[in-house]
Short mmCIF file of C-alpha atoms in Angstrom, two decimals:
data_model
loop_
_atom_site.label_atom_id
_atom_site.label_comp_id
_atom_site.label_asym_id
_atom_site.label_seq_id
_atom_site.Cartn_x
_atom_site.Cartn_y
_atom_site.Cartn_z
CA MET U 1 -4.42 14.87 4.83
CA CYS U 2 -4.26 11.78 3.00
CA GLU U 3 -3.55 9.09 5.69
CA ALA U 4 -5.44 5.96 5.79
CA ASN U 5 -6.71 3.74 8.41
CA ALA U 6 -5.27 0.27 8.76
CA TYR U 7 -7.51 -2.63 9.35
CA VAL U 8 -6.67 -6.50 9.60
CA ILE U 9 -9.26 -9.25 9.01
CA LYS U 10 -9.80 -11.61 11.97
CA ASP U 11 -12.50 -14.16 11.95
CA GLY U 12 -13.84 -12.60 8.95
CA GLN U 13 -14.28 -9.03 10.37
CA GLU U 14 -12.23 -6.00 9.83
CA GLN U 15 -10.37 -4.73 13.13
CA LEU U 16 -9.11 -1.50 13.05
CA ILE U 17 -5.32 -1.72 14.17
CA MET U 18 -4.36 2.15 13.53
CA GLU U 19 -5.71 5.38 12.29
CA SER U 20 -4.15 7.97 10.17
CA VAL U 21 -1.35 6.09 8.91
CA ASP U 22 1.34 7.91 6.47
CA ILE U 23 3.96 5.31 5.85
CA VAL U 24 3.75 1.82 4.98
CA GLU U 25 6.91 -0.22 4.29
CA PRO U 26 7.91 -3.86 4.38
CA GLU U 27 10.16 -4.86 7.25
CA SER U 28 10.73 -8.28 6.22
CA ASP U 29 8.55 -10.99 4.46
CA ASP U 30 5.07 -10.40 5.34
CA THR U 31 5.81 -7.76 8.09
CA TRP U 32 4.95 -4.30 7.61
CA ARG U 33 5.94 -1.30 9.56
CA LEU U 34 3.15 1.43 9.63
CA VAL U 35 4.12 4.93 10.68
CA GLY U 36 1.06 7.22 11.74
CA ILE U 37 1.03 10.91 10.95
CA PHE U 38 2.48 11.78 14.48
CA GLY U 39 5.16 9.38 14.23
CA ASP U 40 3.53 6.76 16.18
CA ARG U 41 4.55 3.22 14.99
CA LYS U 42 3.16 -0.31 14.81
CA THR U 43 4.41 -3.44 13.11
CA ILE U 44 1.84 -5.67 11.67
CA ARG U 45 2.29 -9.40 10.56
CA GLY U 46 0.29 -10.45 7.37
CA ARG U 47 -0.36 -9.54 3.71
CA ILE U 48 -1.79 -6.32 2.30
CA LYS U 49 -5.22 -7.76 0.79
CA LEU U 50 -6.64 -4.37 -0.37
CA MET U 51 -5.56 -0.70 -0.43
CA ASN U 52 -8.34 1.77 -1.17
CA LEU U 53 -6.73 5.05 -1.13
CA VAL U 54 -9.63 7.06 -1.81
CA ASP U 55 -11.41 5.50 0.87
CA HIS U 56 -8.51 6.10 3.19
CA LYS U 57 -8.37 2.09 3.84
CA ILE U 58 -5.56 -0.32 4.04
CA LEU U 59 -6.54 -4.03 4.75
CA PHE U 60 -4.36 -6.57 6.00
CA GLU U 61 -4.96 -10.30 6.22
CA GLU U 62 -3.12 -12.38 8.51
CA LYS U 63 -0.90 -15.21 7.17
CA MET L 1 -9.12 13.10 -3.36
CA CYS L 2 -6.51 11.12 -1.98
CA GLU L 3 -5.04 8.86 -4.75
CA ALA L 4 -1.31 8.34 -5.16
CA ASN L 5 1.12 8.23 -7.91
CA ALA L 6 3.00 4.94 -8.52
CA TYR L 7 6.71 4.59 -9.15
CA VAL L 8 8.97 1.88 -9.75
CA ILE L 9 12.75 2.21 -9.39
CA LYS L 10 14.60 1.08 -12.27
CA ASP L 11 18.46 1.52 -12.65
CA GLY L 12 18.23 3.67 -9.33
CA GLN L 13 16.03 6.21 -10.69
CA GLU L 14 12.04 6.31 -10.09
CA GLN L 15 9.93 6.20 -12.88
CA LEU L 16 6.19 7.18 -12.98
CA ILE L 17 4.22 4.23 -13.75
CA MET L 18 0.46 5.44 -12.95
CA GLU L 19 -0.87 8.64 -11.67
CA SER L 20 -4.05 8.92 -9.60
CA VAL L 21 -4.02 5.23 -8.46
CA ASP L 22 -7.06 4.57 -6.18
CA ILE L 23 -6.93 0.89 -5.64
CA VAL L 24 -3.69 -1.24 -4.97
CA GLU L 25 -4.42 -5.31 -4.78
CA PRO L 26 -2.16 -8.25 -4.86
CA GLU L 27 -3.16 -10.32 -8.06
CA SER L 28 -0.52 -13.01 -7.16
CA ASP L 29 2.85 -13.22 -5.41
CA ASP L 30 4.61 -10.11 -6.27
CA THR L 31 2.09 -8.90 -8.94
CA TRP L 32 -0.08 -5.99 -8.06
CA ARG L 33 -3.17 -4.77 -9.74
CA LEU L 34 -3.46 -0.94 -9.87
CA VAL L 35 -6.62 0.86 -10.36
CA GLY L 36 -6.86 4.31 -11.11
CA ILE L 37 -9.69 6.78 -9.96
CA PHE L 38 -11.02 6.71 -13.66
CA GLY L 39 -11.01 3.03 -13.64
CA ASP L 40 -7.95 2.63 -15.74
CA ARG L 41 -6.10 -0.53 -14.90
CA LYS L 42 -2.36 -1.56 -14.65
CA THR L 43 -0.47 -4.52 -13.58
CA ILE L 44 2.90 -4.10 -12.05
CA ARG L 45 5.38 -7.03 -11.20
CA GLY L 46 7.47 -6.09 -8.21
CA ARG L 47 7.40 -5.46 -4.50
CA ILE L 48 6.13 -2.65 -2.68
CA LYS L 49 9.24 -0.72 -1.19
CA LEU L 50 7.35 2.35 0.25
CA MET L 51 4.14 3.71 0.49
CA ASN L 52 4.01 7.27 1.85
CA LEU L 53 0.42 8.34 1.58
CA VAL L 54 0.72 11.99 2.91
CA ASP L 55 3.16 12.42 -0.07
CA HIS L 56 0.80 10.62 -2.43
CA LYS L 57 3.42 8.33 -3.31
CA ILE L 58 3.54 4.34 -4.00
CA LEU L 59 7.03 3.05 -4.62
CA PHE L 60 7.72 -0.40 -6.31
CA GLU L 61 10.69 -2.04 -6.71
CA GLU L 62 11.35 -4.83 -9.39
CA LYS L 63 12.26 -8.43 -8.00
#
């Protein structure tokens, strides 16, 4: 499976916000909907800073 | 390997723009840098419309 883990940078640290993310889609400007492989959902405000798919990593930064 | 293929929607059709994308990162507003697993690079102008990691798919739409 090729899901990824989502992190947000807070106070210079990467904090895990969701594991096993399957779908990432924009909900509105700088708001993203994450859907996990089990259908769990989370909304994150911020911008994508980096996605590294081979490392299974999506990194957001808060605006 | 968990790379994805990048597509852009043009005239209502999904057109493949790059295979085996490893890294996606913002270059500037609505401009994204794609780096493939072999180090090949491409810049795409547009917005992310959907990422489906399990399906290895990143979909952009032009602004």
